[in-house]
């Protein structure tokens, strides 16, 4: 089994290895050799090596459930072509069109939460992010129906399991849930095509999107690609938003600045992308949340060709990967890395091309959305939804954490507080 438990569950594993052996060392994971790399220069090396000497690798259960026709499982030239096609639904103009729906769903959820007063936020945010994604991606224009949510949760629960296809196993249940989800997506595609108007949501823009040679995605592939978009964006956004709420409640001085900024820049009325872009303190608080608790801790790769790193040879066939959480917690890159300090991004932005903190992925040191040819396709979608959520929360709510709860972090599959974040929400005075 190698050191799988350490690799997956010990948040200090990478740092401990680096301290003992330096930025390149060797381990074993599920009977495979693995090169453990760390440091910004090695992150950049792997980003540059995508499709040249490394490719994505997934456990068998994930591969079977995602299917071969998805961005996450496609490689080489096909992957690059599909990215160009799918990116048509994530351009700035497309995002402007998604904002009213995001705003409506987030506002409605916040009003419901305020009525309840005290509640566990993690499951609520999980339902909200799925609700928004399903509306934009599956054409579910009313609030998402419960059966769809259940199927998606069952599907997600089987993604990282033993791939035994039996009625009682998580994998077997996930396979059947996948069949129903794909059928639902096919029905949504057919309904949209039948209506004669594709529409401006993700589904509509992808129906209209064309490949370099002018061809559209086939119905089967489109459904699988939509499913991977739902999967890639769901747990990640839920983790980011939950941890943002936790950190705001734990750092009232930061939340007060976020609230003051929202009162100044976007106090009422429909949100605009332009106004959200002017929320500098809010953006820094979100960026710092993703630094401290990156929803994706690391990304695994398989070496397709032997390559050299810092004088070592990594043979073809080995596993490797870049390590987001370890990079973000590296004291040589971030002073007092365990401290929540959004202001560190003020300095960061000055040295950053175009003042955009996410450009630092290119320097290999701030990479919540990964980097290189597989950098998160939904990055701008996620950043928009997070900013909209933060602004609407700040407009309406004061936050207090219920006492006595377990706020230690569960790490797998995404970081979030064990208690589910039991929070008291009250209207801001
Ligand atoms: C890939 C993070 C939200 C779609 C990635 C990767 C990271 C990441 C680190 C790279 C994985 C790798 O190198 O193997 C995040 C975070 C999010 C988020 C932190 C939220 C805070 C989203 C959303 C969507 C999305 C909302 C879709 C709407 C994707 C897709 C890929 C990806 C399709 C695969 C790209 C490829 O293989 O070319 N994401 N993501 N993500 N993400 Fe996100």
Tab-separated table of C-alpha atoms in Angstrom, residues 42-348:
chain	number	residue	atom	x	y	z
A	42	UNK	CA	9.135	21.938	-9.457
A	43	UNK	CA	5.460	22.977	-9.653
A	44	UNK	CA	6.340	24.975	-12.751
A	45	UNK	CA	8.298	22.061	-14.192
A	46	UNK	CA	5.212	19.850	-13.919
A	47	UNK	CA	2.948	22.529	-15.422
A	48	UNK	CA	5.313	22.777	-18.387
A	49	UNK	CA	5.510	18.990	-18.618
A	50	UNK	CA	1.747	18.466	-19.097
A	51	UNK	CA	1.190	16.381	-22.261
A	52	UNK	CA	4.986	16.214	-22.725
A	53	UNK	CA	6.246	13.976	-19.929
A	54	UNK	CA	3.335	13.782	-17.475
A	55	UNK	CA	-0.382	13.106	-17.825
A	56	UNK	CA	-3.376	13.051	-15.472
A	57	UNK	CA	-3.984	9.877	-13.513
A	58	UNK	CA	-7.072	8.798	-11.572
A	59	UNK	CA	-8.066	5.842	-9.414
A	60	UNK	CA	-9.953	3.113	-11.330
A	61	UNK	CA	-13.276	4.021	-9.674
A	62	UNK	CA	-13.001	7.669	-10.757
A	63	UNK	CA	-12.001	6.741	-14.307
A	64	UNK	CA	-14.954	4.379	-14.644
A	65	UNK	CA	-17.475	6.800	-13.186
A	66	UNK	CA	-16.309	9.900	-15.040
A	67	UNK	CA	-15.994	8.008	-18.304
A	68	UNK	CA	-13.440	8.453	-21.094
A	69	UNK	CA	-15.061	11.504	-22.715
A	70	UNK	CA	-14.281	14.158	-20.139
A	71	UNK	CA	-11.756	16.940	-19.915
A	72	UNK	CA	-10.254	15.366	-16.798
A	73	UNK	CA	-9.591	12.067	-18.562
A	74	UNK	CA	-8.687	13.304	-22.054
A	75	UNK	CA	-5.030	13.746	-22.987
A	76	UNK	CA	-2.767	15.467	-25.504
A	77	UNK	CA	-4.136	17.331	-28.514
A	78	UNK	CA	-7.719	16.148	-27.862
A	79	UNK	CA	-7.582	17.603	-24.339
A	80	UNK	CA	-6.342	20.959	-25.629
A	81	UNK	CA	-9.063	21.098	-28.314
A	82	UNK	CA	-11.794	20.209	-25.845
A	83	UNK	CA	-10.564	22.876	-23.425
A	84	UNK	CA	-10.825	25.501	-26.155
A	85	UNK	CA	-14.372	24.365	-26.867
A	86	UNK	CA	-15.551	24.131	-23.256
A	87	UNK	CA	-13.887	27.458	-22.395
A	88	UNK	CA	-16.519	29.132	-24.590
A	89	UNK	CA	-18.928	28.775	-21.656
A	90	UNK	CA	-16.502	30.474	-19.215
A	91	UNK	CA	-15.599	33.652	-21.083
A	92	UNK	CA	-16.148	37.006	-19.359
A	93	UNK	CA	-19.290	37.711	-21.404
A	94	UNK	CA	-20.774	34.346	-20.452
A	95	UNK	CA	-20.032	34.972	-16.759
A	96	UNK	CA	-21.870	38.315	-16.862
A	97	UNK	CA	-24.932	36.349	-17.992
A	98	UNK	CA	-24.670	33.851	-15.097
A	99	UNK	CA	-24.487	36.458	-12.340
A	100	UNK	CA	-28.246	37.238	-11.973
A	101	UNK	CA	-29.053	33.554	-11.435
A	102	UNK	CA	-26.195	33.151	-8.948
A	103	UNK	CA	-27.371	36.254	-7.102
A	104	UNK	CA	-31.012	35.144	-6.960
A	105	UNK	CA	-30.153	31.676	-5.616
A	106	UNK	CA	-27.614	32.948	-3.072
A	107	UNK	CA	-29.960	35.695	-1.796
A	108	UNK	CA	-32.852	33.255	-1.427
A	109	UNK	CA	-30.633	30.818	0.500
A	110	UNK	CA	-29.338	33.563	2.817
A	111	UNK	CA	-32.911	34.700	3.620
A	112	UNK	CA	-33.880	31.098	4.467
A	113	UNK	CA	-30.791	30.740	6.679
A	114	UNK	CA	-31.549	34.007	8.484
A	115	UNK	CA	-35.020	32.729	9.334
A	116	UNK	CA	-33.542	29.624	10.895
A	117	UNK	CA	-31.018	31.562	12.971
A	118	UNK	CA	-28.603	28.764	13.875
A	119	UNK	CA	-27.636	26.053	11.418
A	120	UNK	CA	-24.801	23.883	10.096
A	121	UNK	CA	-23.573	25.847	7.091
A	122	UNK	CA	-21.607	23.139	5.274
A	123	UNK	CA	-24.617	21.076	4.110
A	124	UNK	CA	-26.535	24.260	3.275
A	125	UNK	CA	-23.703	25.638	1.148
A	126	UNK	CA	-23.336	22.244	-0.495
A	127	UNK	CA	-27.004	22.325	-1.508
A	128	UNK	CA	-26.633	25.917	-2.720
A	129	UNK	CA	-23.591	25.326	-4.954
A	130	UNK	CA	-25.310	22.309	-6.495
A	131	UNK	CA	-28.513	24.272	-6.984
A	132	UNK	CA	-26.634	26.984	-8.917
A	133	UNK	CA	-24.605	24.496	-10.946
A	134	UNK	CA	-27.667	22.397	-11.799
A	135	UNK	CA	-29.593	25.489	-12.897
A	136	UNK	CA	-26.780	26.672	-15.156
A	137	UNK	CA	-25.622	23.297	-16.392
A	138	UNK	CA	-28.620	20.985	-16.386
A	139	UNK	CA	-31.352	23.432	-17.200
A	140	UNK	CA	-33.016	22.885	-13.788
A	141	UNK	CA	-34.663	26.261	-13.619
A	142	UNK	CA	-36.869	25.744	-10.606
A	143	UNK	CA	-35.130	24.815	-7.340
A	144	UNK	CA	-33.278	21.574	-7.973
A	145	UNK	CA	-35.390	18.501	-7.261
A	146	UNK	CA	-34.409	16.242	-4.392
A	147	UNK	CA	-33.963	13.091	-6.510
A	148	UNK	CA	-31.378	14.835	-8.673
A	149	UNK	CA	-29.458	15.988	-5.611
A	150	UNK	CA	-29.540	12.470	-4.143
A	151	UNK	CA	-28.269	10.968	-7.398
A	152	UNK	CA	-25.454	13.461	-7.583
A	153	UNK	CA	-24.423	12.825	-3.967
A	154	UNK	CA	-24.508	9.049	-4.556
A	155	UNK	CA	-22.435	9.497	-7.707
A	156	UNK	CA	-19.877	11.691	-5.887
A	157	UNK	CA	-19.677	9.237	-2.955
A	158	UNK	CA	-18.523	6.451	-5.291
A	159	UNK	CA	-15.800	8.372	-7.088
A	160	UNK	CA	-12.936	7.385	-4.796
A	161	UNK	CA	-13.879	3.859	-3.731
A	162	UNK	CA	-13.074	0.226	-4.571
A	163	UNK	CA	-14.560	-0.308	-8.056
A	164	UNK	CA	-16.681	-3.371	-7.203
A	165	UNK	CA	-19.910	-3.096	-9.167
A	166	UNK	CA	-22.390	-4.699	-6.729
A	167	UNK	CA	-25.843	-3.564	-5.573
A	168	UNK	CA	-24.557	-2.893	-2.049
A	169	UNK	CA	-21.255	-1.135	-2.780
A	170	UNK	CA	-20.783	2.640	-2.958
A	171	UNK	CA	-19.324	2.157	-6.440
A	172	UNK	CA	-22.282	0.067	-7.641
A	173	UNK	CA	-24.756	2.640	-6.335
A	174	UNK	CA	-22.729	5.427	-7.930
A	175	UNK	CA	-22.817	3.686	-11.312
A	176	UNK	CA	-26.586	3.454	-11.234
A	177	UNK	CA	-26.877	7.083	-10.079
A	178	UNK	CA	-24.580	8.072	-12.955
A	179	UNK	CA	-26.891	6.353	-15.447
A	180	UNK	CA	-29.836	8.393	-14.158
A	181	UNK	CA	-27.828	11.631	-14.184
A	182	UNK	CA	-26.690	11.042	-17.762
A	183	UNK	CA	-30.326	10.284	-18.744
A	184	UNK	CA	-31.345	13.551	-17.079
A	185	UNK	CA	-28.653	15.429	-18.997
A	186	UNK	CA	-29.722	13.815	-22.274
A	187	UNK	CA	-33.307	14.896	-21.610
A	188	UNK	CA	-32.137	18.460	-20.845
A	189	UNK	CA	-30.095	18.531	-24.079
A	190	UNK	CA	-32.996	17.181	-26.150
A	191	UNK	CA	-35.481	19.626	-24.593
A	192	UNK	CA	-33.180	22.539	-25.341
A	193	UNK	CA	-32.538	21.428	-28.922
A	194	UNK	CA	-36.284	20.804	-29.383
A	195	UNK	CA	-37.130	24.308	-28.180
A	196	UNK	CA	-35.142	25.778	-31.075
A	197	UNK	CA	-33.299	28.200	-28.766
A	198	UNK	CA	-30.120	27.109	-27.050
A	199	UNK	CA	-30.035	29.872	-24.378
A	200	UNK	CA	-27.233	31.663	-22.558
A	201	UNK	CA	-26.568	29.305	-19.633
A	202	UNK	CA	-23.641	26.830	-19.580
A	203	UNK	CA	-25.734	24.153	-21.303
A	204	UNK	CA	-26.872	26.577	-24.004
A	205	UNK	CA	-23.413	27.980	-24.661
A	206	UNK	CA	-21.923	24.495	-24.902
A	207	UNK	CA	-24.649	23.405	-27.326
A	208	UNK	CA	-23.671	26.364	-29.478
A	209	UNK	CA	-19.893	25.935	-28.993
A	210	UNK	CA	-17.817	24.763	-31.925
A	211	UNK	CA	-14.501	22.920	-32.180
A	212	UNK	CA	-11.578	24.316	-34.229
A	213	UNK	CA	-12.937	22.446	-37.271
A	214	UNK	CA	-16.457	23.853	-36.780
A	215	UNK	CA	-18.019	20.700	-35.324
A	216	UNK	CA	-20.166	20.626	-32.165
A	217	UNK	CA	-19.841	18.148	-29.288
A	218	UNK	CA	-21.917	14.999	-29.743
A	219	UNK	CA	-24.844	14.405	-27.380
A	220	UNK	CA	-23.035	11.608	-25.465
A	221	UNK	CA	-19.844	13.552	-24.942
A	222	UNK	CA	-21.661	16.758	-24.039
A	223	UNK	CA	-23.540	14.933	-21.257
A	224	UNK	CA	-20.291	13.455	-19.874
A	225	UNK	CA	-18.492	16.784	-20.054
A	226	UNK	CA	-21.364	18.441	-18.169
A	227	UNK	CA	-21.148	15.769	-15.478
A	228	UNK	CA	-17.427	16.436	-15.001
A	229	UNK	CA	-18.075	20.169	-14.731
A	230	UNK	CA	-20.625	19.470	-11.999
A	231	UNK	CA	-18.197	17.188	-10.196
A	232	UNK	CA	-15.140	19.463	-10.503
A	233	UNK	CA	-16.974	22.521	-9.227
A	234	UNK	CA	-19.146	21.122	-6.478
A	235	UNK	CA	-17.015	20.024	-3.518
A	236	UNK	CA	-14.352	22.615	-4.310
A	237	UNK	CA	-16.674	25.619	-4.208
A	238	UNK	CA	-18.491	24.225	-1.174
A	239	UNK	CA	-15.199	23.909	0.683
A	240	UNK	CA	-14.042	27.405	-0.326
A	241	UNK	CA	-17.290	29.075	0.757
A	242	UNK	CA	-17.634	27.139	4.022
A	243	UNK	CA	-14.071	27.935	5.036
A	244	UNK	CA	-14.590	31.575	4.083
A	245	UNK	CA	-17.573	31.750	6.485
A	246	UNK	CA	-15.555	30.064	9.215
A	247	UNK	CA	-12.600	32.416	8.816
A	248	UNK	CA	-14.857	35.480	8.712
A	249	UNK	CA	-16.530	34.420	11.958
A	250	UNK	CA	-13.116	33.762	13.523
A	251	UNK	CA	-11.674	37.080	12.320
A	252	UNK	CA	-14.384	39.681	12.940
A	253	UNK	CA	-11.951	42.539	12.194
A	254	UNK	CA	-11.487	41.192	8.642
A	255	UNK	CA	-15.220	40.588	8.198
A	256	UNK	CA	-15.910	44.160	9.387
A	257	UNK	CA	-13.654	45.461	6.608
A	258	UNK	CA	-15.382	43.251	4.040
A	259	UNK	CA	-18.796	44.520	5.223
A	260	UNK	CA	-17.637	48.162	5.144
A	261	UNK	CA	-16.297	47.698	1.623
A	262	UNK	CA	-19.532	46.097	0.400
A	263	UNK	CA	-21.545	48.930	2.046
A	264	UNK	CA	-19.391	51.408	0.124
A	265	UNK	CA	-19.123	49.707	-3.289
A	266	UNK	CA	-22.247	47.552	-3.694
A	267	UNK	CA	-24.679	48.385	-0.851
A	268	UNK	CA	-27.931	47.372	-2.606
A	269	UNK	CA	-29.503	46.544	-5.939
A	270	UNK	CA	-28.374	43.910	-8.462
A	271	UNK	CA	-24.695	42.964	-8.291
A	272	UNK	CA	-22.525	43.688	-11.311
A	273	UNK	CA	-19.266	42.077	-12.371
A	274	UNK	CA	-17.754	45.537	-12.460
A	275	UNK	CA	-18.695	46.306	-8.822
A	276	UNK	CA	-17.528	42.867	-7.644
A	277	UNK	CA	-14.201	43.567	-9.352
A	278	UNK	CA	-13.752	46.631	-7.120
A	279	UNK	CA	-14.089	44.662	-3.859
A	280	UNK	CA	-10.370	44.528	-3.102
A	281	UNK	CA	-10.559	43.605	0.617
A	282	UNK	CA	-13.169	40.948	-0.118
A	283	UNK	CA	-11.043	39.493	-2.907
A	284	UNK	CA	-8.014	39.338	-0.595
A	285	UNK	CA	-10.034	37.592	2.131
A	286	UNK	CA	-11.202	35.017	-0.431
A	287	UNK	CA	-7.709	34.584	-1.874
A	288	UNK	CA	-6.295	34.066	1.618
A	289	UNK	CA	-9.031	31.493	2.381
A	290	UNK	CA	-7.956	29.517	-0.694
A	291	UNK	CA	-4.298	29.819	0.322
A	292	UNK	CA	-4.833	28.598	3.867
A	293	UNK	CA	-7.371	25.892	3.023
A	294	UNK	CA	-6.989	25.058	-0.682
A	295	UNK	CA	-9.959	22.861	-1.685
A	296	UNK	CA	-7.651	20.723	-3.850
A	297	UNK	CA	-4.591	19.773	-1.764
A	298	UNK	CA	-2.554	18.197	-4.557
A	299	UNK	CA	-2.848	16.846	-8.096
A	300	UNK	CA	-1.453	13.478	-9.146
A	301	UNK	CA	0.312	12.778	-12.420
A	302	UNK	CA	1.748	9.737	-14.197
A	303	UNK	CA	5.151	10.116	-15.885
A	304	UNK	CA	4.822	9.160	-19.535
A	305	UNK	CA	8.509	9.801	-20.281
A	306	UNK	CA	11.613	9.742	-18.122
A	307	UNK	CA	12.602	13.255	-17.048
A	308	UNK	CA	15.250	14.994	-14.974
A	309	UNK	CA	14.595	17.126	-11.920
A	310	UNK	CA	17.301	18.784	-9.797
A	311	UNK	CA	19.849	16.164	-10.839
A	312	UNK	CA	17.527	13.181	-10.236
A	313	UNK	CA	15.957	10.955	-12.879
A	314	UNK	CA	12.245	10.211	-12.630
A	315	UNK	CA	11.538	7.117	-14.752
A	316	UNK	CA	8.528	6.736	-17.070
A	317	UNK	CA	5.721	4.885	-15.301
A	318	UNK	CA	6.281	6.537	-11.892
A	319	UNK	CA	3.684	8.648	-10.199
A	320	UNK	CA	4.340	12.253	-9.282
A	321	UNK	CA	2.330	15.450	-8.786
A	322	UNK	CA	2.281	19.016	-7.554
A	323	UNK	CA	1.353	19.871	-4.001
A	324	UNK	CA	-0.859	22.892	-3.496
A	325	UNK	CA	-1.343	22.788	0.277
A	326	UNK	CA	2.369	22.257	0.983
A	327	UNK	CA	3.314	25.095	-1.353
A	328	UNK	CA	0.847	27.452	0.343
A	329	UNK	CA	2.174	26.485	3.783
A	330	UNK	CA	5.833	26.931	2.877
A	331	UNK	CA	7.376	29.475	5.271
A	332	UNK	CA	9.950	30.474	2.641
A	333	UNK	CA	7.116	31.633	0.349
A	334	UNK	CA	4.603	32.991	2.883
A	335	UNK	CA	5.647	34.552	6.197
A	336	UNK	CA	3.859	32.860	9.142
A	337	UNK	CA	2.056	30.563	6.710
A	338	UNK	CA	-0.464	29.260	9.281
A	339	UNK	CA	-1.807	32.751	10.003
A	340	UNK	CA	-4.942	34.090	8.240
A	341	UNK	CA	-3.716	37.409	6.880
A	342	UNK	CA	-5.542	38.723	3.777
A	343	UNK	CA	-3.267	41.791	3.749
A	344	UNK	CA	-0.365	39.659	2.587
A	345	UNK	CA	-2.035	39.826	-0.841
A	346	UNK	CA	-1.752	43.617	-0.944
A	347	UNK	CA	2.030	43.226	-1.175
A	348	UNK	CA	1.606	40.233	-3.457
